[in-house]
Backbone as CSV, one residue per row, in Angstrom:
resi,resn,N_x,N_y,N_z,CA_x,CA_y,CA_z,C_x,C_y,C_z
1,MET,15.812,-1.478,44.047,14.972,-1.760,42.512,13.686,-1.514,43.083
2,GLN,12.638,-1.547,42.200,11.418,-0.644,41.870,10.514,-1.604,41.099
3,LEU,9.503,-2.129,41.745,9.135,-3.740,41.371,7.853,-2.651,40.440
4,MET,6.880,-3.021,39.509,6.134,-2.141,38.265,4.624,-3.087,38.078
5,GLU,3.895,-2.520,39.056,2.858,-3.221,38.989,2.031,-3.474,37.489
6,ILE,1.721,-4.419,37.091,0.330,-4.178,35.380,-1.080,-4.431,36.570
7,ASN,-1.233,-3.284,35.476,-2.967,-3.897,35.484,-2.977,-4.652,34.367
8,GLU,-3.701,-5.336,34.395,-4.040,-6.709,33.743,-5.235,-6.314,33.087
9,GLU,-6.046,-5.325,33.503,-7.094,-5.096,33.406,-7.255,-3.738,32.071
10,ALA,-6.497,-3.255,32.364,-6.364,-2.152,31.436,-5.146,-2.364,30.742
11,LEU,-4.439,-3.556,30.604,-3.483,-4.179,29.459,-4.839,-4.352,28.812
12,SER,-5.402,-5.350,29.035,-6.345,-6.424,28.427,-7.153,-5.504,27.599
13,ASN,-7.921,-4.424,28.128,-8.853,-3.313,27.796,-7.898,-2.038,26.156
14,LEU,-7.175,-2.303,26.425,-5.633,-1.420,25.764,-5.340,-2.776,24.308
15,VAL,-5.480,-4.170,24.779,-4.996,-4.935,23.207,-6.313,-5.113,22.542
16,ILE,-7.306,-5.109,23.147,-8.351,-5.431,22.479,-9.012,-3.875,21.942
17,ARG,-8.690,-2.917,21.894,-9.267,-1.932,21.331,-7.977,-1.539,19.931
18,LEU,-6.824,-1.897,20.412,-5.904,-1.339,19.571,-6.201,-3.299,18.146
19,ALA,-6.776,-3.828,18.571,-6.898,-5.226,17.932,-7.740,-4.907,16.689
20,GLU,-9.667,-4.058,17.973,-10.352,-3.255,16.772,-10.400,-2.645,15.939
21,GLU,-8.847,-1.622,16.329,-8.938,-0.876,15.385,-7.948,-1.406,14.266
22,HIS,-7.100,-2.372,14.588,-6.541,-2.204,13.457,-7.347,-3.196,12.390
23,ILE,-8.317,-4.213,12.735,-9.602,-4.898,12.540,-10.195,-3.475,10.916
24,GLN,-11.070,-2.880,11.850,-11.548,-1.535,11.232,-10.611,-1.511,9.971
25,SER,-9.444,-0.487,10.397,-8.182,-0.360,9.313,-8.318,-1.205,7.790
26,LEU,-8.693,-2.296,8.731,-8.365,-3.523,7.283,-9.926,-3.504,6.511
27,ARG,-10.733,-3.526,7.194,-11.702,-3.922,6.917,-12.216,-2.301,5.696
28,LEU,-11.751,-0.830,6.088,-11.553,0.318,5.256,-11.205,-0.213,4.207
29,GLU,-9.611,-0.739,4.579,-9.263,-1.127,2.947,-9.754,-1.531,2.784
30,GLU,-10.487,-2.696,2.210,-11.287,-3.800,1.550,-12.266,-3.182,1.169
31,ASN,-12.587,-1.477,1.934,-13.352,-0.699,1.159,-13.276,-0.082,0.042
32,ILE,-11.821,0.193,0.381,-11.437,1.184,-0.609,-10.811,1.095,-2.420
33,TYR,-12.122,1.956,-2.959,-11.799,1.717,-4.752,-10.990,2.293,-5.327
34,PHE,-10.978,3.444,-5.033,-9.994,4.820,-5.734,-8.866,5.620,-4.730
35,MET,-7.886,5.286,-4.918,-6.676,5.721,-4.396,-6.434,6.695,-4.540
36,ASN,-6.058,8.242,-3.796,-5.101,9.375,-4.329,-4.068,9.182,-4.353
37,SER,-3.117,9.987,-4.087,-1.731,9.861,-4.937,-0.697,9.611,-3.221
38,ARG,-1.471,9.959,-2.018,-0.808,9.479,-1.073,-1.335,8.311,-0.589
39,GLN,-2.276,7.910,-0.283,-2.852,6.631,0.086,-1.734,5.525,-0.846
40,LEU,-1.777,5.799,-2.030,-0.748,4.950,-2.809,0.161,4.705,-2.525
41,GLU,1.357,6.280,-1.637,2.366,6.144,-1.117,2.581,5.290,0.589
42,ASP,1.270,5.197,0.582,1.436,4.166,2.016,0.936,2.758,1.674
43,TYR,0.041,2.762,0.577,-0.105,1.325,0.640,1.096,0.599,0.072
44,LEU,2.366,1.088,-1.066,3.208,0.115,-1.051,4.536,0.813,-0.236
45,GLY,4.122,1.798,0.505,5.807,2.055,1.215,6.579,2.720,0.699
46,LEU,5.977,3.237,-0.717,7.315,3.823,-1.575,7.228,5.507,-1.398
47,SER,8.170,6.768,-1.775,7.643,7.643,-1.795,7.145,8.043,-3.014
48,TRP,6.234,9.272,-3.580,5.998,9.125,-4.300,6.797,9.927,-6.042
49,PRO,8.129,10.571,-4.831,9.238,10.856,-6.456,9.838,8.795,-7.271
50,THR,9.403,8.056,-5.949,10.051,6.644,-6.468,9.459,5.710,-7.162
51,ILE,8.123,6.429,-6.812,6.494,6.044,-7.584,6.449,6.559,-8.878
52,ALA,6.443,7.485,-8.527,6.745,8.304,-10.488,7.949,7.702,-11.087
53,LYS,8.908,7.793,-10.443,10.273,7.093,-11.486,9.423,5.575,-11.881
54,ILE,9.190,4.662,-11.323,8.961,3.462,-11.240,7.890,3.212,-12.328
55,PHE,7.005,3.854,-11.497,5.478,3.582,-12.376,4.587,4.216,-13.133
56,LEU,4.777,5.407,-13.325,4.182,6.528,-13.849,4.378,6.302,-15.363
57,GLY,5.184,5.787,-15.730,6.278,6.060,-17.454,5.191,4.781,-17.901
58,ASP,4.931,3.224,-17.555,4.952,2.553,-17.384,3.330,2.176,-18.317
59,PRO,3.046,2.426,-19.446,1.377,2.902,-19.822,0.280,1.560,-19.452
60,GLU,0.954,0.565,-18.971,0.048,-0.816,-18.103,-0.326,0.019,-16.793
61,PHE,0.420,0.921,-16.743,-0.014,0.993,-14.546,-1.496,1.662,-14.946
62,PRO,-2.249,0.975,-13.721,-3.438,1.355,-13.819,-4.068,2.832,-13.499
63,MET,-4.055,3.791,-13.649,-3.923,5.211,-13.480,-5.003,6.188,-14.082
64,LEU,-5.879,6.918,-13.663,-6.073,7.714,-14.235,-6.221,9.435,-13.877
65,LYS,-6.353,9.946,-14.281,-5.722,11.689,-13.834,-7.333,12.480,-13.902
66,LYS,-7.032,13.058,-13.101,-8.339,13.847,-12.694,-7.586,15.460,-12.699
67,GLY,-7.160,16.018,-14.108,-6.950,17.068,-13.650,-5.617,17.184,-13.530
68,LYS,-4.795,18.049,-12.440,-2.997,17.990,-11.998,-3.701,16.034,-10.982
69,HIS,-4.365,15.720,-10.536,-4.446,14.323,-10.056,-4.477,12.983,-10.347
70,TYR,-3.390,12.679,-9.539,-4.105,11.007,-10.207,-5.183,10.206,-9.165
71,MET,-5.435,9.160,-9.648,-6.293,8.601,-8.813,-6.204,6.662,-9.523
72,PHE,-6.577,5.743,-8.304,-5.885,4.060,-8.676,-6.914,3.330,-8.308
73,HIS,-7.462,2.569,-9.102,-8.147,1.628,-8.992,-7.412,0.472,-8.048
74,LYS,-7.845,-0.023,-7.044,-7.368,-0.667,-5.976,-7.057,-1.815,-6.258
75,LYS,-7.777,-2.722,-7.475,-8.406,-3.802,-7.916,-7.463,-3.970,-8.960
76,ASP,-7.733,-3.120,-9.459,-6.528,-3.106,-10.866,-5.268,-2.945,-10.696
77,LEU,-4.868,-2.048,-9.399,-3.649,-1.837,-9.449,-2.797,-2.865,-8.344
78,ASP,-3.391,-3.912,-7.740,-2.909,-5.561,-7.091,-2.901,-6.473,-8.192
79,LYS,-3.623,-6.393,-9.379,-3.023,-7.552,-10.244,-1.909,-6.786,-10.642
80,TYR,-1.805,-5.427,-11.364,-0.848,-5.272,-11.881,0.257,-5.601,-10.933
81,LEU,0.194,-5.130,-10.006,1.349,-5.375,-8.769,1.866,-7.085,-8.598
82,ASP,0.759,-8.067,-8.504,1.467,-9.182,-8.664,2.230,-8.958,-9.652
83,CYS,1.451,-8.924,-11.026,2.573,-9.082,-12.050,3.423,-8.513,-12.272
84,TYR,3.489,-7.531,-12.035,5.062,-6.729,-11.586,6.035,-7.051,-10.804
85,TYR,5.737,-7.997,-10.016,6.254,-8.639,-8.458,6.896,-9.979,-9.303
86,GLU,5.901,-10.957,-9.557,6.974,-12.066,-10.175,7.739,-11.621,-11.514
87,GLU,7.216,-10.731,-12.108,8.728,-9.970,-12.824,9.062,-9.844,-12.717
88,LEU,9.792,-8.928,-11.823,10.961,-8.319,-10.883,11.581,-9.396,-10.387
89,LYS,10.629,-10.295,-9.735,11.747,-11.499,-8.927,12.480,-12.614,-9.719
90,HIS,11.855,-12.386,-11.011,12.508,-13.434,-11.900,13.324,-12.596,-13.126
91,ASN,13.737,-11.327,-12.892,14.207,-10.669,-13.092,15.317,-9.612,-12.447
92,GLY,16.309,-10.150,-11.084,17.316,-9.418,-10.739,16.456,-9.315,-9.080
93,GLY,15.342,-9.106,-9.245,14.507,-8.291,-7.892,15.206,-6.772,-7.331
94,ASP,15.592,-6.285,-8.560,16.294,-4.573,-7.752,14.783,-4.066,-8.304
95,ILE,13.958,-3.584,-7.201,13.445,-3.081,-8.042,13.552,-1.471,-9.187
96,LEU,14.763,-1.407,-8.272,15.194,0.811,-8.609,15.452,0.136,-10.052
97,LYS,16.284,-0.900,-10.658,16.873,-0.949,-11.490,16.426,-1.572,-12.680
98,TYR,15.075,-2.271,-12.217,14.723,-3.382,-13.279,13.294,-2.313,-14.403
99,ARG,13.308,-2.196,-15.030,12.803,-2.175,-15.936,11.228,-2.249,-17.174
100,ARG,9.887,-2.748,-17.125,9.033,-3.503,-17.951,9.675,-3.086,-19.255
101,LYS,9.852,-4.266,-20.201,9.594,-4.524,-20.908,7.882,-4.267,-22.152
102,GLY,8.073,-3.345,-22.984,6.744,-3.724,-22.935,5.978,-2.601,-24.128
């Protein structure tokens, strides 16, 4: 049987560094004004084809087009998603089957 020694100082430094990186990423997220499509994918945890299928056809979905590229205003997007979530929750909860009426 092998025993493993734990360097408590190194472990503590690692935890502190990871916590600081996480806090910094949260601060950056707070300061984001517009997101691009890749950032939106990460933010929603959905693929681009799924986002296109579910949201891009909705005229109320907050997006801007810059040539071929989309831009998404984070605060407007958060408001939209809060409403969408409530509607989805009361209409079966299946994001792939639900279509907004409007």
